[in-house]
Short mmCIF file of C-alpha atoms in Angstrom, two decimals:
data_model
loop_
_atom_site.label_atom_id
_atom_site.label_comp_id
_atom_site.label_asym_id
_atom_site.label_seq_id
_atom_site.Cartn_x
_atom_site.Cartn_y
_atom_site.Cartn_z
CA MET E 98 0.00 0.00 0.00
CA THR E 99 1.02 3.56 -0.57
CA ASP E 100 1.06 5.75 2.51
CA SER E 101 -2.62 6.67 2.12
CA ALA E 102 -2.74 7.33 5.85
CA ALA E 103 -0.35 10.30 5.62
CA PRO E 104 -1.71 13.23 7.67
CA ALA E 105 -1.19 15.80 4.93
CA PRO E 106 -1.50 14.29 1.44
CA THR E 107 0.04 16.40 -1.28
CA ARG E 108 -2.90 15.70 -3.58
CA PRO E 109 -6.58 16.38 -2.83
CA ARG E 110 -8.33 13.36 -1.34
CA SER E 111 -11.26 11.80 -3.20
CA LEU E 112 -13.64 9.10 -1.97
CA SER E 113 -16.00 6.84 -3.89
CA GLY E 114 -18.04 3.73 -3.09
CA ILE E 115 -20.32 1.23 -4.82
CA GLN E 116 -22.85 -1.07 -3.17
CA ALA E 117 -22.29 -4.82 -3.23
CA THR E 118 -25.74 -5.75 -4.50
CA SER E 119 -25.07 -7.73 -7.69
CA ASP E 120 -22.85 -10.53 -8.94
CA SER E 121 -21.56 -8.31 -11.71
CA LEU E 122 -21.36 -4.58 -12.24
CA HIS E 123 -22.82 -3.43 -15.55
CA LEU E 124 -21.58 -1.36 -18.46
CA GLY E 125 -23.24 1.77 -17.07
CA ASN E 126 -21.19 1.36 -13.86
CA TYR E 127 -18.03 0.90 -15.91
CA ILE E 128 -18.53 3.91 -18.19
CA GLY E 129 -20.21 6.17 -15.65
CA ALA E 130 -18.02 5.45 -12.63
CA LEU E 131 -15.18 2.93 -12.84
CA GLN E 132 -13.39 4.57 -15.77
CA GLN E 133 -13.41 7.87 -13.94
CA PHE E 134 -12.35 6.24 -10.66
CA VAL E 135 -9.29 4.82 -12.41
CA ALA E 136 -8.43 8.26 -13.79
CA GLN E 137 -8.61 9.76 -10.28
CA GLN E 138 -5.62 7.69 -9.20
CA GLU E 139 -3.53 10.02 -11.38
CA THR E 140 -4.73 13.22 -9.73
CA HIS E 141 -6.00 12.40 -6.22
CA ASP E 142 -5.22 10.57 -2.99
CA ALA E 143 -8.00 8.17 -3.87
CA PHE E 144 -10.08 6.08 -1.44
CA PHE E 145 -12.51 3.46 -2.78
CA PHE E 146 -14.81 1.25 -0.73
CA ILE E 147 -17.38 -1.50 -1.13
CA ALA E 148 -20.56 -0.26 0.56
CA ASN E 149 -21.78 -3.56 1.99
CA MET E 150 -23.38 -1.86 5.00
CA HIS E 151 -25.59 0.29 2.78
CA ALA E 152 -26.65 -2.89 0.97
CA ILE E 153 -28.60 -4.21 3.98
CA THR E 154 -31.12 -1.34 3.96
CA VAL E 155 -33.06 -3.98 2.02
CA ASP E 156 -33.03 -7.73 2.70
CA GLN E 157 -29.88 -9.57 1.59
CA ASP E 158 -28.90 -13.23 1.70
CA PRO E 159 -25.81 -13.32 4.00
CA ALA E 160 -23.76 -15.78 1.93
CA GLN E 161 -24.63 -13.92 -1.25
CA LEU E 162 -23.68 -10.57 0.27
CA ARG E 163 -20.26 -11.91 1.27
CA GLU E 164 -19.70 -13.29 -2.22
CA ARG E 165 -20.89 -10.11 -3.92
CA THR E 166 -18.62 -8.00 -1.73
CA LEU E 167 -15.60 -9.97 -2.95
CA ARG E 168 -16.83 -9.93 -6.55
CA THR E 169 -17.29 -6.16 -6.48
CA ALA E 170 -13.81 -5.62 -5.05
CA ALA E 171 -12.33 -7.91 -7.71
CA GLN E 172 -14.07 -5.95 -10.44
CA PHE E 173 -12.71 -2.68 -9.05
CA ILE E 174 -9.19 -4.07 -9.37
CA GLY E 175 -9.96 -5.71 -12.71
CA ALA E 176 -11.10 -2.33 -14.06
CA GLY E 177 -7.75 -0.80 -13.17
CA LEU E 178 -7.87 0.36 -9.55
CA ASP E 179 -4.40 -0.31 -8.17
CA PRO E 180 -4.24 -1.10 -4.44
CA GLN E 181 -0.63 0.10 -4.51
CA ARG E 182 -1.70 3.56 -5.66
CA SER E 183 -5.05 3.98 -3.94
CA THR E 184 -6.83 2.71 -0.83
CA LEU E 185 -9.42 -0.03 -1.44
CA TYR E 186 -11.41 -1.39 1.51
CA VAL E 187 -14.73 -2.85 2.66
CA GLN E 188 -17.03 -0.51 4.59
CA SER E 189 -17.90 -3.00 7.36
CA HIS E 190 -14.19 -3.56 8.11
CA ILE E 191 -13.99 -0.06 9.62
CA PRO E 192 -16.09 0.25 12.84
CA ALA E 193 -15.69 4.02 12.77
CA HIS E 194 -18.25 4.22 9.96
CA THR E 195 -21.10 3.25 12.27
CA GLN E 196 -19.64 5.16 15.20
CA LEU E 197 -19.64 8.41 13.26
CA GLY E 198 -22.89 7.45 11.54
CA TRP E 199 -24.70 7.46 14.89
CA ILE E 200 -23.30 10.85 15.87
CA LEU E 201 -24.38 12.29 12.51
CA GLU E 202 -27.84 10.74 12.88
CA CYS E 203 -28.11 12.75 16.08
CA THR E 204 -27.08 15.84 14.12
CA THR E 205 -29.66 15.29 11.35
CA GLY E 206 -33.24 16.50 11.59
CA LEU E 207 -36.04 14.01 10.92
CA GLY E 208 -37.48 16.33 8.30
CA GLU E 209 -34.12 16.50 6.51
CA ALA E 210 -33.93 12.73 6.29
CA MET E 211 -37.53 12.35 5.09
CA ARG E 212 -37.02 14.93 2.35
CA MET E 213 -34.33 12.84 0.66
CA THR E 214 -35.66 12.02 -2.80
CA GLN E 215 -34.30 8.47 -2.82
CA PHE E 216 -36.00 7.72 0.51
CA LYS E 217 -39.33 8.96 -0.82
CA ASP E 218 -38.94 6.96 -4.03
CA LYS E 219 -37.79 3.72 -2.41
CA SER E 220 -40.18 3.86 0.54
CA GLY E 221 -43.05 4.30 -1.92
CA LYS E 222 -42.09 1.05 -3.67
CA ASN E 223 -41.41 -1.17 -0.64
CA GLU E 224 -43.94 -2.61 1.77
CA HIS E 225 -41.25 -2.92 4.45
CA VAL E 226 -39.33 0.32 5.00
CA SER E 227 -36.37 -0.15 7.34
CA LEU E 228 -35.13 2.60 9.62
CA GLY E 229 -31.80 2.20 7.81
CA LEU E 230 -33.42 3.33 4.56
CA LEU E 231 -34.33 6.59 6.29
CA THR E 232 -31.03 7.16 8.08
CA TYR E 233 -28.53 5.87 5.54
CA PRO E 234 -27.69 9.39 4.25
CA ALA E 235 -26.16 10.00 7.70
CA LEU E 236 -24.04 6.85 7.26
CA MET E 237 -23.11 8.04 3.78
CA ALA E 238 -22.01 11.35 5.33
CA ALA E 239 -19.90 9.39 7.82
CA ASP E 240 -18.33 7.41 4.95
CA ILE E 241 -17.12 10.71 3.50
CA LEU E 242 -16.31 12.83 6.54
CA LEU E 243 -14.29 10.10 8.27
CA TYR E 244 -11.60 10.43 5.62
CA GLN E 245 -11.62 14.23 5.37
CA ALA E 246 -12.36 13.91 1.65
CA ASP E 247 -11.90 17.06 -0.41
CA VAL E 248 -13.96 15.84 -3.34
CA VAL E 249 -16.60 13.16 -3.83
CA PRO E 250 -17.37 11.94 -7.35
CA VAL E 251 -21.10 11.23 -7.47
CA GLY E 252 -23.85 10.78 -10.01
CA GLU E 253 -26.53 13.42 -10.31
CA ASP E 254 -28.89 11.20 -8.27
CA GLN E 255 -26.57 11.51 -5.24
CA ARG E 256 -26.17 15.29 -5.34
CA GLN E 257 -28.86 15.79 -2.66
CA HIS E 258 -27.12 13.36 -0.29
CA LEU E 259 -23.81 15.13 -0.72
CA GLU E 260 -25.46 18.47 0.04
CA LEU E 261 -26.73 16.94 3.29
CA THR E 262 -23.17 15.75 4.02
CA ARG E 263 -21.87 19.29 3.51
CA ASN E 264 -24.62 20.70 5.75
CA LEU E 265 -23.83 18.21 8.52
CA ALA E 266 -20.11 18.94 8.33
CA GLU E 267 -20.72 22.69 8.57
CA ARG E 268 -23.25 22.23 11.41
CA PHE E 269 -20.85 20.05 13.41
CA ASN E 270 -17.94 22.42 12.79
CA HIS E 271 -20.03 25.40 13.89
CA ARG E 272 -21.13 23.71 17.10
CA TYR E 273 -17.96 21.88 18.13
CA GLY E 274 -15.13 23.65 16.29
CA GLN E 275 -13.36 22.87 13.05
CA THR E 276 -13.40 19.08 12.71
CA PHE E 277 -14.44 18.03 9.22
CA THR E 278 -13.33 18.99 5.75
CA VAL E 279 -16.43 20.18 3.88
CA PRO E 280 -16.32 18.10 0.67
CA GLU E 281 -17.00 19.36 -2.81
CA ALA E 282 -19.09 17.40 -5.29
CA HIS E 283 -17.55 16.24 -8.51
CA ILE E 284 -20.56 15.31 -10.63
CA LEU E 285 -19.54 12.42 -12.84
CA LYS E 286 -19.78 13.22 -16.53
CA ALA E 287 -23.21 12.39 -17.93
CA THR E 288 -22.18 12.62 -21.56
CA ALA E 289 -22.06 8.84 -21.91
CA LYS E 290 -25.25 7.77 -20.15
CA VAL E 291 -25.98 4.15 -21.06
CA TYR E 292 -29.52 2.85 -21.52
CA ASP E 293 -31.16 -0.58 -21.37
CA LEU E 294 -30.65 -2.59 -24.58
CA GLN E 295 -34.27 -3.78 -24.53
CA ASP E 296 -35.79 -0.52 -23.31
CA PRO E 297 -33.55 2.31 -24.54
CA THR E 298 -35.70 4.91 -22.80
CA ALA E 299 -34.68 3.48 -19.39
CA LYS E 300 -31.26 3.86 -17.77
CA MET E 301 -29.23 0.64 -17.70
CA SER E 302 -29.72 -0.75 -14.19
CA LYS E 303 -29.38 -3.98 -12.25
CA SER E 304 -33.17 -3.78 -11.76
CA ALA E 305 -33.71 -4.21 -15.52
CA LYS E 306 -36.95 -5.93 -16.52
CA THR E 307 -35.00 -8.57 -18.43
CA PRO E 308 -31.33 -9.64 -18.25
CA ALA E 309 -31.16 -9.21 -22.03
CA GLY E 310 -31.18 -5.44 -21.55
CA LEU E 311 -28.22 -5.41 -19.19
CA ILE E 312 -24.58 -5.64 -20.30
CA GLU E 313 -22.84 -7.18 -17.30
CA ILE E 314 -19.10 -6.69 -17.32
CA LEU E 315 -18.55 -10.33 -16.30
CA ASP E 316 -20.70 -11.70 -19.12
CA ASP E 317 -18.75 -14.08 -21.37
CA GLU E 318 -18.02 -12.95 -24.90
CA LYS E 319 -20.77 -15.05 -26.48
CA THR E 320 -23.37 -13.61 -24.11
CA LEU E 321 -22.19 -10.04 -24.67
CA THR E 322 -22.38 -10.45 -28.43
CA LYS E 323 -25.84 -12.04 -28.31
CA LYS E 324 -27.25 -9.28 -26.09
CA ILE E 325 -25.93 -6.50 -28.32
CA LYS E 326 -27.07 -8.16 -31.55
CA SER E 327 -30.54 -8.56 -29.97
CA ALA E 328 -30.71 -4.91 -28.87
CA VAL E 329 -33.90 -3.04 -29.71
CA THR E 330 -33.40 -0.58 -32.54
CA ASP E 331 -35.81 1.84 -34.23
CA THR E 332 -37.96 2.31 -37.31
CA GLY E 333 -36.13 3.14 -40.50
CA THR E 334 -32.68 1.96 -41.49
CA GLU E 335 -30.45 5.05 -41.31
CA VAL E 336 -27.79 5.13 -38.57
CA THR E 337 -28.22 8.59 -37.03
CA TYR E 338 -27.88 10.02 -33.54
CA ASP E 339 -31.27 11.21 -32.29
CA PRO E 340 -32.02 10.13 -28.67
CA HIS E 341 -35.69 11.11 -28.98
CA ALA E 342 -36.57 9.68 -32.38
CA LYS E 343 -34.02 6.85 -32.40
CA PRO E 344 -33.17 5.94 -28.79
CA GLY E 345 -32.03 2.40 -29.59
CA VAL E 346 -29.53 3.35 -32.30
CA SER E 347 -28.40 6.39 -30.31
CA ASN E 348 -27.68 4.17 -27.30
CA LEU E 349 -25.51 1.84 -29.41
CA LEU E 350 -23.61 4.83 -30.82
CA THR E 351 -23.10 6.18 -27.29
CA ILE E 352 -21.69 2.85 -26.08
CA HIS E 353 -19.32 2.61 -29.04
CA SER E 354 -18.15 6.21 -28.60
CA ALA E 355 -17.61 5.86 -24.85
CA LEU E 356 -15.48 2.73 -25.22
CA SER E 357 -13.63 3.48 -28.47
CA GLY E 358 -12.99 7.16 -27.78
CA ARG E 359 -14.31 8.06 -31.23
CA SER E 360 -16.85 10.86 -31.63
CA ILE E 361 -20.52 10.22 -32.37
CA GLU E 362 -20.16 12.28 -35.55
CA GLU E 363 -17.28 10.11 -36.77
CA LEU E 364 -19.25 6.93 -36.12
CA VAL E 365 -22.38 8.22 -37.87
CA SER E 366 -20.25 9.06 -40.89
CA GLU E 367 -18.65 5.60 -40.87
CA PHE E 368 -22.02 3.84 -40.86
CA GLU E 369 -23.62 6.04 -43.48
CA GLY E 370 -25.47 3.80 -45.93
CA LYS E 371 -25.03 0.73 -43.70
CA MET E 372 -27.71 -1.23 -41.84
CA TYR E 373 -28.32 -1.43 -38.10
CA GLY E 374 -26.80 -4.90 -38.11
CA HIS E 375 -23.41 -3.51 -39.10
CA LEU E 376 -23.52 -1.12 -36.15
CA LYS E 377 -24.44 -3.90 -33.75
CA VAL E 378 -21.51 -6.04 -34.89
CA ALA E 379 -19.11 -3.13 -34.41
CA VAL E 380 -20.50 -2.31 -30.96
CA ALA E 381 -20.25 -5.96 -29.90
CA GLU E 382 -16.61 -6.05 -30.98
CA VAL E 383 -15.60 -2.93 -29.05
CA VAL E 384 -17.51 -4.06 -25.92
CA VAL E 385 -15.90 -7.52 -26.00
CA GLU E 386 -12.41 -6.09 -26.55
CA THR E 387 -12.82 -3.55 -23.74
CA LEU E 388 -14.22 -5.95 -21.16
CA ARG E 389 -12.04 -8.99 -21.95
CA PRO E 390 -9.01 -7.95 -19.82
CA LEU E 391 -11.29 -6.72 -17.02
CA ARG E 392 -13.15 -10.03 -16.91
CA THR E 393 -9.94 -12.07 -17.12
CA ARG E 394 -8.30 -10.19 -14.24
CA THR E 395 -11.47 -10.33 -12.12
CA LEU E 396 -11.80 -14.10 -12.52
CA GLU E 397 -8.12 -14.55 -11.63
CA LEU E 398 -8.68 -12.64 -8.40
CA LEU E 399 -11.81 -14.62 -7.57
CA ASP E 400 -9.86 -17.85 -8.08
CA ASP E 401 -7.50 -16.70 -5.31
CA PRO E 402 -9.81 -15.44 -2.53
CA ALA E 403 -7.00 -15.52 0.04
CA GLU E 404 -4.96 -13.00 -1.96
CA LEU E 405 -8.03 -10.84 -2.56
CA SER E 406 -8.76 -10.86 1.17
CA ARG E 407 -5.15 -9.92 1.88
CA VAL E 408 -5.48 -6.89 -0.42
CA LEU E 409 -8.71 -5.84 1.29
CA ASP E 410 -7.19 -6.32 4.76
CA ALA E 411 -4.25 -4.09 3.81
CA GLY E 412 -6.67 -1.48 2.49
CA ALA E 413 -8.68 -1.65 5.71
CA ASP E 414 -5.51 -1.10 7.75
CA ALA E 415 -4.65 2.02 5.75
CA ALA E 416 -8.22 3.37 5.83
CA SER E 417 -8.57 2.58 9.54
CA ALA E 418 -5.54 4.69 10.41
CA VAL E 419 -7.19 7.72 8.82
CA ALA E 420 -10.67 7.00 10.19
CA GLN E 421 -9.41 6.44 13.72
CA ARG E 422 -7.81 9.86 13.91
CA THR E 423 -11.09 11.45 12.88
CA ILE E 424 -13.31 9.46 15.24
CA GLU E 425 -11.04 10.12 18.23
CA GLN E 426 -11.26 13.84 17.57
CA VAL E 427 -15.05 13.63 17.14
CA PHE E 428 -15.46 11.71 20.42
CA GLU E 429 -13.42 14.37 22.19
CA ARG E 430 -15.48 17.19 20.67
CA VAL E 431 -18.89 15.72 21.57
CA GLY E 432 -17.85 14.94 25.15
CA PHE E 433 -17.45 11.15 25.19
CA LEU E 434 -15.28 9.84 28.04
CA HIS E 435 -11.90 8.39 27.23
CA ARG E 436 -11.59 4.72 28.08
#
């Protein structure tokens, strides 16, 4: 591990996490998050964690959660996160997350928590609404503030939660004295938003109506090719970029552009006069080529769970050193007795 626990990093610190709620991350995760996480290793003192504690706001099978936590960590590394250059750890390995989470719950108003858009959306869809679903933005704030993160890369859907984190940091600092770095949001680029292959008006998501619409980054090459060749397209035959009139074709062009680095305009010109089938073949090829090394590396790691656990233990040690300094200061500020 690099000395991620250094008190005064020369680069700004960033922090990002993904929930361990699926066997495989999908192409939207890769394009929308993982690619940018990898780039942050060049510019930031980067912390990455597997949010397995957030996962249990809804029911999880214990054995499956353990397996998915390892699989998610392996995919992080397979995508290019280097444990020698960044800090990779599992949320539940650091007790300070829940310790600070409780203190921030006591700093959060009930009305603030109930106004969170994701709580309103999810509670409206579930018969059983856990208290954790209501309070998890306070745990998310703890995830960030523990590590004195300067910047937090988030999707647009998490902007409200980060604003709450900033408010809680400022509120705590005002009441108890300067304790937390107030983090800035880095909204992940939305220029390459990926949509469901079978419903190109819906964002690609693990809750897809059918697996055929979801490109999982651990799919084998035959499965990837079949899904892309079966993708819903649009009326007409001309390959043009028009997300409203031709969402299916536009989605395929977006995927190709995001992975190949070629512009949409260049691709439209290349496929002028060609059929949708030609585009699908080209997209399948670039997806397979991009994901092949990621899948290979991930499966190698999963074949050696002891080594993967060693990497995560080392990451937890480095993260714990940073978190412990913060939680000791917080305990002192709020008036908890020393042991």
